[in-house]
Coordinates of C-alpha atoms in Angstrom, one line a residue:
Chain A
M1 CA -27.9 0.8 121.1
P2 CA -25.2 3.3 122.3
E3 CA -25.6 4.8 125.7
K4 CA -27.2 8.2 126.0
F5 CA -27.0 10.8 128.8
D6 CA -28.8 14.0 129.4
V7 CA -25.5 15.8 129.6
I8 CA -21.8 15.0 128.8
V9 CA -19.3 17.3 130.4
V10 CA -15.7 17.2 129.0
G11 CA -13.0 17.9 131.6
A12 CA -13.2 17.5 135.3
G13 CA -11.6 20.8 136.3
P14 CA -13.4 23.6 138.2
A15 CA -15.8 24.5 135.2
G16 CA -16.6 20.9 134.3
T17 CA -17.1 19.6 137.8
S18 CA -19.3 22.6 138.8
C19 CA -21.4 21.9 135.8
A20 CA -21.6 18.2 136.4
Y21 CA -22.3 18.6 140.1
T22 CA -25.1 21.1 139.5
C23 CA -26.7 19.0 136.8
A24 CA -26.5 15.8 138.8
K25 CA -27.9 17.5 141.9
N26 CA -30.9 18.5 139.9
G27 CA -31.6 15.0 138.8
L28 CA -30.0 15.0 135.3
N29 CA -28.1 12.0 134.0
V30 CA -24.5 13.3 133.7
L31 CA -21.4 11.8 132.3
L32 CA -18.2 13.6 133.3
I33 CA -15.2 12.7 131.1
E34 CA -11.6 13.3 132.3
R35 CA -8.5 12.5 130.3
G36 CA -6.1 12.3 133.3
E37 CA -5.5 9.3 135.6
F38 CA -7.7 11.2 138.1
P39 CA -9.3 14.7 138.1
G40 CA -6.6 17.2 138.9
S41 CA -3.7 15.1 137.4
K42 CA -3.6 17.4 134.4
N43 CA -4.6 20.6 136.1
V44 CA -2.4 23.4 137.2
M45 CA -2.9 26.8 138.8
G46 CA -0.8 29.1 141.0
G47 CA -3.1 28.2 143.7
I48 CA -5.8 30.7 144.7
L49 CA -9.3 29.4 145.0
Y50 CA -12.1 31.9 145.6
R51 CA -14.6 31.1 148.3
K52 CA -17.7 32.9 146.9
Q53 CA -18.1 31.1 143.6
M54 CA -17.2 27.7 145.1
E55 CA -19.7 28.3 147.9
E56 CA -22.4 28.9 145.3
V57 CA -21.8 25.3 144.1
I58 CA -21.2 23.6 147.4
P59 CA -22.2 25.6 150.5
E60 CA -19.7 25.5 153.3
F61 CA -17.3 23.5 151.2
W62 CA -14.4 24.7 153.4
K63 CA -15.6 22.4 156.2
E64 CA -14.5 19.3 154.2
A65 CA -12.5 20.3 151.1
P66 CA -8.8 19.7 151.0
L67 CA -7.6 23.4 151.3
E68 CA -4.2 24.7 152.3
R69 CA -4.5 28.1 154.0
P70 CA -7.0 31.0 153.8
V71 CA -5.2 34.0 152.4
I72 CA -5.2 36.9 154.9
E73 CA -2.6 39.0 153.2
Q74 CA -2.1 40.0 149.6
R75 CA 1.3 41.5 148.9
F76 CA 2.4 43.2 145.7
W77 CA 6.1 43.6 144.9
F78 CA 7.6 45.9 142.3
L79 CA 10.9 44.3 141.9
D80 CA 14.2 45.7 140.7
K81 CA 17.6 43.9 140.8
E82 CA 18.5 44.7 144.4
S83 CA 15.5 46.5 145.7
M84 CA 11.7 46.5 145.7
V85 CA 8.8 48.8 146.3
T86 CA 6.0 46.9 148.1
T87 CA 2.4 47.3 149.0
S88 CA 0.2 44.9 150.8
Y89 CA -3.3 44.5 152.3
K90 CA -3.7 42.3 155.4
D91 CA -7.2 41.5 156.8
L92 CA -7.7 39.2 159.8
E93 CA -11.4 39.0 158.8
W94 CA -10.2 36.9 155.8
G95 CA -8.9 34.3 158.2
K96 CA -12.3 33.8 159.8
E97 CA -15.0 31.7 158.2
P98 CA -16.2 32.0 155.5
C99 CA -12.9 33.6 154.5
N100 CA -12.1 35.3 151.2
N101 CA -10.0 32.9 149.3
F102 CA -7.7 29.9 149.9
T103 CA -4.5 28.4 148.6
V104 CA -5.1 24.9 147.3
L105 CA -3.2 22.1 145.6
R106 CA -5.2 21.3 142.6
A107 CA -4.4 17.6 142.3
K108 CA -6.0 17.1 145.7
F109 CA -8.8 19.7 145.4
D110 CA -10.0 18.7 141.9
K111 CA -10.1 15.0 142.9
W112 CA -12.2 15.8 146.0
F113 CA -14.5 18.2 144.0
A114 CA -15.2 15.5 141.3
S115 CA -15.9 13.0 144.0
K116 CA -18.6 15.3 145.3
A117 CA -20.2 15.4 141.8
V118 CA -20.1 11.6 141.8
E119 CA -21.9 11.6 145.2
Q120 CA -24.6 13.7 143.6
G121 CA -25.0 11.0 140.9
A122 CA -22.7 12.0 138.1
T123 CA -20.8 9.3 136.3
L124 CA -17.1 10.0 136.2
I125 CA -14.9 8.3 133.6
N126 CA -11.2 8.9 133.9
E127 CA -8.3 8.1 131.5
T128 CA -10.5 9.0 128.5
V129 CA -9.7 11.6 125.8
V130 CA -12.6 13.2 123.9
T131 CA -11.2 13.5 120.4
E132 CA -14.1 15.3 118.8
C133 CA -17.8 16.2 119.1
I134 CA -20.2 14.1 117.1
V135 CA -22.2 16.4 114.9
D136 CA -25.3 15.4 113.0
E137 CA -26.3 16.5 109.5
E138 CA -28.0 19.6 110.7
G139 CA -24.9 20.7 112.6
K140 CA -26.2 19.8 116.0
V141 CA -23.7 18.3 118.5
I142 CA -25.2 15.0 119.6
G143 CA -22.4 13.4 121.5
V144 CA -18.7 12.9 121.7
R145 CA -16.1 10.5 120.3
T146 CA -13.5 9.2 122.7
D147 CA -10.3 7.3 122.4
R148 CA -11.8 4.2 123.9
P149 CA -12.8 1.3 121.7
D150 CA -16.5 1.8 120.7
G151 CA -16.1 5.1 122.4
D152 CA -19.0 7.1 121.0
V153 CA -21.3 8.5 123.7
Y154 CA -24.5 10.5 123.1
A155 CA -26.3 13.2 125.0
D156 CA -28.8 16.0 124.6
V157 CA -26.1 18.5 125.3
V158 CA -22.3 18.5 125.5
V159 CA -20.4 21.0 127.8
L160 CA -16.9 21.7 126.7
C161 CA -14.7 22.4 129.7
D162 CA -11.5 20.9 128.2
G163 CA -9.2 23.7 129.4
V164 CA -7.0 26.4 127.8
N165 CA -6.1 24.5 124.7
S166 CA -9.8 24.2 123.9
L167 CA -9.2 21.8 121.0
L168 CA -12.9 20.7 120.8
A169 CA -14.4 24.2 120.4
K170 CA -11.7 25.0 117.9
K171 CA -12.6 21.9 115.9
L172 CA -16.2 23.1 115.9
G173 CA -15.0 26.4 114.4
F174 CA -15.9 28.4 117.6
H175 CA -12.5 30.0 117.6
K176 CA -9.3 30.0 115.7
E177 CA -6.0 28.8 117.2
W178 CA -5.0 31.2 120.0
K179 CA -2.4 33.7 119.3
P180 CA 0.9 33.7 121.3
E181 CA -0.2 37.0 123.0
E182 CA -3.5 35.4 124.1
V183 CA -1.9 32.8 126.4
A184 CA 0.5 33.1 129.2
L185 CA 3.1 30.4 129.7
T186 CA 3.6 29.8 133.4
V187 CA 6.0 27.5 135.2
M188 CA 6.1 26.8 138.9
E189 CA 7.5 24.6 141.6
V190 CA 5.9 23.3 144.7
M191 CA 8.6 23.5 147.4
K192 CA 8.5 21.8 150.8
L193 CA 9.1 23.9 153.9
P194 CA 8.2 23.1 157.5
K195 CA 5.0 24.8 158.6
K196 CA 6.8 26.6 161.4
T197 CA 9.3 28.1 159.0
I198 CA 6.6 29.3 156.7
N199 CA 4.8 30.9 159.6
E200 CA 8.0 32.7 160.7
R201 CA 9.0 33.9 157.2
F202 CA 5.6 35.1 156.2
N203 CA 4.5 36.4 159.6
V204 CA 1.4 34.3 159.9
N205 CA 0.1 31.5 162.1
D206 CA -0.9 27.9 161.1
D207 CA -4.3 29.0 159.7
Q208 CA -3.2 32.0 157.8
G209 CA -1.8 32.3 154.3
V210 CA -0.1 34.9 152.2
S211 CA -0.1 35.6 148.4
I212 CA 2.6 37.6 146.8
E213 CA 2.4 38.9 143.2
I214 CA 5.7 40.1 141.8
F215 CA 6.1 42.6 139.0
G216 CA 9.1 43.9 137.2
D217 CA 12.3 42.0 137.5
A218 CA 10.6 38.7 138.2
T219 CA 9.8 38.5 134.4
Q220 CA 12.9 40.6 133.5
G221 CA 10.6 43.3 132.3
A222 CA 8.3 41.1 130.1
L223 CA 4.5 41.3 130.5
G224 CA 3.7 38.9 133.3
T225 CA 4.2 38.2 137.0
G226 CA 5.9 36.0 139.4
F227 CA 4.1 34.7 142.5
L228 CA 4.7 33.1 145.8
Y229 CA 1.8 31.4 147.7
T230 CA 1.9 29.7 151.0
N231 CA 0.4 26.2 151.4
K232 CA 0.3 24.4 154.7
D233 CA 3.8 23.0 154.6
S234 CA 4.9 24.0 151.1
I235 CA 5.2 27.0 148.9
N236 CA 4.1 27.5 145.3
I237 CA 6.6 29.7 143.5
G238 CA 6.2 30.5 139.8
V239 CA 6.5 32.9 137.0
G240 CA 4.7 33.4 133.7
T241 CA 4.7 35.8 130.8
T242 CA 2.7 35.9 127.6
L243 CA 3.9 33.3 125.2
S244 CA 4.7 36.1 122.8
G245 CA 6.8 37.8 125.4
M246 CA 8.7 34.6 126.2
I247 CA 9.4 34.1 122.5
K248 CA 10.3 37.8 121.8
K249 CA 12.8 37.9 124.7
K250 CA 14.1 34.4 123.9
M251 CA 13.6 33.3 127.5
R252 CA 13.7 29.7 128.7
P253 CA 10.8 29.4 131.2
H254 CA 12.8 27.2 133.6
H255 CA 15.7 29.6 133.5
L256 CA 13.4 32.4 134.4
L257 CA 12.0 30.4 137.3
E258 CA 15.6 29.8 138.5
Y259 CA 16.2 33.6 138.2
V260 CA 13.1 34.2 140.4
K261 CA 14.2 31.6 142.9
E262 CA 17.7 33.0 143.2
H263 CA 16.6 36.6 143.3
P264 CA 18.1 38.2 146.4
M265 CA 14.6 39.5 147.4
I266 CA 13.0 36.1 147.0
Q267 CA 15.7 33.6 147.9
P268 CA 15.5 34.1 151.7
Y269 CA 11.8 32.9 151.6
I270 CA 12.7 29.6 150.0
E271 CA 16.0 29.0 151.6
G272 CA 16.4 25.3 152.5
A273 CA 13.2 24.4 150.7
E274 CA 13.0 21.1 148.8
S275 CA 11.5 21.0 145.3
L276 CA 8.6 18.6 145.2
E277 CA 7.1 19.1 141.7
Y278 CA 7.8 21.2 138.6
L279 CA 4.7 22.2 136.5
A280 CA 4.1 24.1 133.3
H281 CA 0.8 25.3 132.0
L282 CA -0.8 27.9 129.8
I283 CA -3.3 30.5 131.1
P284 CA -5.8 31.9 128.7
E285 CA -5.2 35.7 128.9
G286 CA -6.7 36.9 125.7
G287 CA -9.5 38.6 127.8
Y288 CA -12.8 39.9 126.6
K289 CA -11.9 40.1 122.9
A290 CA -10.7 36.5 122.8
I291 CA -13.9 34.9 124.2
P292 CA -15.0 32.5 121.5
K293 CA -18.5 31.6 120.3
L294 CA -19.9 30.1 123.5
V295 CA -23.0 28.3 122.4
G296 CA -24.1 26.1 119.5
D297 CA -26.9 23.6 118.9
G298 CA -26.4 21.0 121.6
V299 CA -23.1 22.5 122.9
I300 CA -21.8 25.0 125.5
V301 CA -18.2 26.1 126.2
A302 CA -17.1 27.1 129.8
G303 CA -14.0 27.9 131.9
D304 CA -10.5 28.2 130.5
A305 CA -11.8 26.8 127.2
A306 CA -13.8 30.0 126.8
Q307 CA -10.8 32.2 127.8
L308 CA -12.6 33.2 131.1
V309 CA -9.6 34.6 133.0
N310 CA -9.1 38.0 134.6
A311 CA -5.3 38.2 134.5
I312 CA -5.2 41.6 136.2
H313 CA -6.8 40.1 139.4
R314 CA -5.5 36.6 138.8
E315 CA -9.1 35.3 138.9
G316 CA -9.8 32.2 136.7
S317 CA -10.9 29.2 138.8
N318 CA -13.9 31.3 140.1
M319 CA -14.9 32.3 136.6
A320 CA -14.6 28.6 135.6
M321 CA -16.9 27.6 138.4
S322 CA -19.5 30.3 137.8
S323 CA -19.6 29.6 134.1
G324 CA -19.9 25.8 134.7
K325 CA -22.8 26.5 137.1
M326 CA -24.5 28.9 134.6
A327 CA -24.2 26.3 131.9
A328 CA -25.9 23.8 134.2
E329 CA -28.7 26.2 135.0
T330 CA -29.3 26.9 131.3
I331 CA -29.4 23.2 130.6
M332 CA -32.0 22.7 133.3
K333 CA -34.2 25.3 131.6
A334 CA -33.6 23.7 128.2
K335 CA -34.6 20.4 129.7
E336 CA -37.9 21.8 130.8
L337 CA -38.5 23.2 127.3
G338 CA -37.2 19.9 125.7
E339 CA -35.1 21.9 123.3
Y340 CA -31.3 22.2 123.2
T341 CA -30.9 24.5 120.2
E342 CA -28.5 27.4 120.1
R343 CA -31.5 29.7 120.5
V344 CA -32.5 28.2 123.9
L345 CA -28.9 27.7 125.2
D346 CA -28.1 31.2 124.3
S347 CA -29.3 32.4 127.7
Y348 CA -26.0 31.0 129.0
R349 CA -24.2 33.5 126.9
T350 CA -26.3 36.5 127.9
E351 CA -26.2 35.5 131.5
L352 CA -22.4 35.2 131.4
Y353 CA -21.9 38.5 129.8
D354 CA -24.3 40.2 132.3
S355 CA -22.5 38.7 135.3
F356 CA -19.2 39.7 137.0
I357 CA -17.4 37.6 134.4
G358 CA -18.5 39.6 131.3
K359 CA -18.3 42.9 133.2
D360 CA -14.8 42.4 134.6
L361 CA -13.4 41.0 131.4
K362 CA -14.9 44.0 129.6
K363 CA -13.4 46.4 132.1
Y364 CA -9.9 45.2 131.3
K365 CA -10.5 44.4 127.6
D366 CA -7.5 46.6 126.5
T367 CA -5.2 46.2 129.4
A368 CA -3.0 43.3 128.5
H369 CA -2.8 44.4 124.9
T370 CA -1.8 47.9 125.9
F371 CA 0.9 46.7 128.3
E372 CA 2.2 44.4 125.6
E373 CA 2.3 47.2 123.0
H374 CA 3.9 49.6 125.5
P375 CA 6.5 47.6 127.4
Q376 CA 7.7 50.7 129.3
Y377 CA 5.3 50.0 132.2
F378 CA 7.0 46.8 133.2
E379 CA 10.5 47.5 131.8
Q380 CA 11.0 51.1 132.8
Y381 CA 8.6 52.3 135.4
V382 CA 9.3 49.6 137.9
P383 CA 13.0 50.4 138.0
L384 CA 12.2 54.1 138.0
M385 CA 9.9 53.7 141.1
N386 CA 12.7 51.8 142.8
R387 CA 15.3 54.6 142.0
A388 CA 12.8 57.2 143.2
M389 CA 12.5 55.5 146.6
N390 CA 16.2 55.1 146.8
T391 CA 16.7 58.9 146.1
M392 CA 14.1 59.9 148.6
F393 CA 15.1 57.7 151.5
T394 CA 18.9 57.7 151.2
V395 CA 20.1 60.3 153.7
D396 CA 23.0 62.0 151.9
G397 CA 22.6 65.6 152.9
T398 CA 20.7 66.6 149.8
A399 CA 17.6 68.7 150.4
K400 CA 14.3 67.0 149.9
W401 CA 13.2 69.6 147.3
D402 CA 16.4 68.8 145.3
K403 CA 15.6 65.1 145.6
Q404 CA 12.1 65.6 144.3
K405 CA 13.5 67.5 141.3
K406 CA 16.0 64.7 140.7
I407 CA 13.2 62.1 140.7
M408 CA 11.0 64.1 138.4
K409 CA 14.0 64.5 136.0
S410 CA 14.7 60.8 136.1
F411 CA 11.2 60.1 134.9
T412 CA 11.1 62.8 132.2
E413 CA 14.6 62.0 131.0
K414 CA 13.5 58.4 130.3
R415 CA 10.1 59.1 128.9
G416 CA 9.8 62.9 128.2
K417 CA 7.3 65.1 129.9
L418 CA 4.6 64.5 127.4
G419 CA 5.6 60.8 127.4
V420 CA 5.0 60.5 131.1
A421 CA 1.6 62.3 130.8
K422 CA 0.6 60.0 128.0
D423 CA 1.7 56.9 129.9
I424 CA -0.3 57.9 132.9
Y425 CA -3.4 58.7 130.9
R426 CA -3.1 55.4 128.9
A427 CA -2.7 53.3 132.0
W428 CA -5.6 55.0 133.7
R429 CA -7.8 54.5 130.6
V430 CA -7.3 50.7 130.4
V431 CA -7.9 50.0 134.0
K432 CA -10.7 52.5 134.9
Chain B
M1 CA 16.5 22.3 145.2
A2 CA 16.0 21.4 141.6
K3 CA 18.0 23.9 139.5
T4 CA 18.5 22.3 136.0
I5 CA 15.6 21.2 133.8
E6 CA 16.8 17.6 134.2
E7 CA 16.5 17.9 138.0
K8 CA 13.0 19.6 137.6
Q9 CA 11.7 16.9 135.2
Y10 CA 13.0 14.2 137.6
L11 CA 10.4 15.5 140.1
V12 CA 7.5 14.8 137.7
R13 CA 5.7 11.6 137.2
F14 CA 5.0 10.5 133.6
N15 CA 3.0 7.6 132.4
C16 CA 4.5 7.5 128.9
D17 CA 2.7 6.2 125.9
T18 CA 4.8 4.2 123.4
K19 CA 3.5 6.5 120.6
S20 CA 4.3 10.2 120.4
H21 CA 1.4 12.7 120.7
L22 CA 3.6 15.4 119.1
E23 CA 4.7 15.3 115.6
V24 CA 6.7 17.7 113.4
K25 CA 4.5 17.9 110.3
D26 CA 7.4 18.7 107.9
H27 CA 11.0 18.4 109.0
D28 CA 12.2 20.4 106.0
V29 CA 10.4 23.5 107.4
C30 CA 12.5 23.4 110.6
A31 CA 15.6 22.8 108.5
T32 CA 15.2 25.4 105.9
K33 CA 12.6 28.1 106.9
C34 CA 13.1 28.4 110.7
P35 CA 16.5 29.8 111.6
D36 CA 15.4 30.8 115.2
K37 CA 13.9 27.5 116.2
D38 CA 12.1 29.2 119.1
C39 CA 10.4 26.0 120.3
T40 CA 13.8 24.7 121.4
I41 CA 13.9 27.8 123.7
F42 CA 10.4 28.4 125.0
C43 CA 9.3 24.8 125.6
P44 CA 9.2 24.6 129.4
A45 CA 10.3 21.0 129.4
D46 CA 13.0 21.2 126.7
V47 CA 11.1 18.7 124.6
Y48 CA 12.4 20.0 121.3
K49 CA 16.1 19.7 120.5
W50 CA 17.7 20.6 117.2
E51 CA 20.2 17.9 116.2
G52 CA 21.9 19.8 113.5
D53 CA 19.7 18.5 110.7
R54 CA 16.6 17.4 112.3
M55 CA 14.2 18.3 115.2
F56 CA 14.2 15.7 118.0
V57 CA 11.0 15.6 119.9
G58 CA 11.3 14.1 123.4
Y59 CA 7.5 13.8 123.9
E60 CA 8.0 11.7 127.0
G61 CA 8.7 14.8 129.1
C62 CA 5.9 16.9 127.7
H63 CA 3.8 18.9 130.2
E64 CA 1.0 19.1 127.6
C65 CA 0.8 22.9 127.9
G66 CA 0.3 23.6 124.2
S67 CA 2.9 26.3 123.8
C68 CA 4.7 24.7 120.9
R69 CA 1.5 24.3 118.9
I70 CA 0.6 28.0 119.4
G71 CA 4.1 29.3 119.3
C72 CA 5.4 27.6 116.2
P73 CA 5.6 30.3 113.6
F74 CA 5.0 27.8 110.8
D75 CA 2.1 25.9 112.5
N76 CA 4.3 22.9 111.9
I77 CA 3.5 20.8 115.0
K78 CA 0.7 18.3 115.0
W79 CA -0.4 18.3 118.7
E80 CA -2.8 15.9 120.3
Y81 CA -3.4 14.9 123.9
P82 CA -1.7 11.6 124.8
K83 CA -4.0 8.6 125.0
G84 CA -6.3 8.7 128.0
G85 CA -4.5 8.1 131.3
H86 CA -1.1 8.6 129.7
G87 CA 1.4 11.5 129.7
I88 CA 2.1 13.8 132.6
V89 CA 0.6 13.0 136.0
F90 CA 0.6 16.0 138.4
R91 CA 0.5 14.8 142.0
L92 CA 0.3 18.2 143.8
A93 CA -0.6 21.5 142.2

């Protein structure tokens, strides 16, 4: 007689572990399957973990979780070759508990988070790949097939949190292969720097962190961003663009990363730092329209596997956690009813679409696509902004009215008067 | 400071399987239909190398990101996860 669980969760990342933790806490018999040597060993993110959605899973987690620094300042750089226009928001309130968000190193954080699910009674099996869902004659998912000998395991419901590649939902026909414009290829390095040096360079103290998002020249005009996040005694520096952008511009991701590291505006921040690790990963950035079928008989999809990422606000881990928790709550209701059909599990889908996840993804449903179709925003406007600042603030005896005329002319020469108006309207429409 | 891809890859721990989890489905497609061979450029770990007449696949250095599977214009890469516990092992982020 093969073993049977109430719930099998595939993948011990933020979505899977939130789901497993919540199910186990509520007394369900949960199996959490992870393909890596340990949870976190296959997982990558730039590094921002949001307090609110994590707190909803584990209250006051910050008292014991392995976190790096609470982010107290979010900087945005519009980068040109030898200049940049910057804006930033700094808030000391964010440095006080409960804080807004934290930088984390995922290999450490995910391992800890999964151990909390185990404490609640979930069974964690590492080093095991789920190769497919086991589907009965009526099309209901009844378990999973793993790459272990005699590796079939059964459950009332299977939650697919297998990450951006989402091979299992694809195999079920919930979505087709992602298109190159629906994923962002991101590479980064973790670089060691003494705590004191980080504090001095970023103007913070030991318990304060900074996130910097970099537009424009960081991606050499392609649709994407560079980033710099402060850990305790290291820095995460990375860059990513849509896979389609990377292909179109024939860029080598690791060359682009070197370009970012050597950029004269960025290099001083990492001067003398030692590279500790190099990581590459995809981010699902297809947005609202790429969300696959989320529910079937006996199966739910959550997290990256369901394309739940808000690329504009670099939110993803929080959506993963919320979706994992919503999946767990739906499963508890299904357990009461004793029915795990698509009809019953569908409340997960409606709840998800009604939450901040569905609403935020809907708000930005056309943004990435529009910026990809109209590359002038990243390619032309960022340099134009920089030239405008240069014109305005270089004291050369020219009258300010003449400077303003020159700036207006630089924009309309590049894009045409109507073109500028159209560009502004288009950008407003996709982010409003 | 790790500048080259070799230096970057040297920072990463791999627990390699003896069998490749990546497979070019039809080598003729690479040779005859695909002049650009984009995978040899966009792969973040330089796993794919064109050897004049054949695509070499250095699966041992794969980050398991999935870009090659999605980015291959001919859907010519059979892509699986390495056996449980094998492949890349991230220690930090």
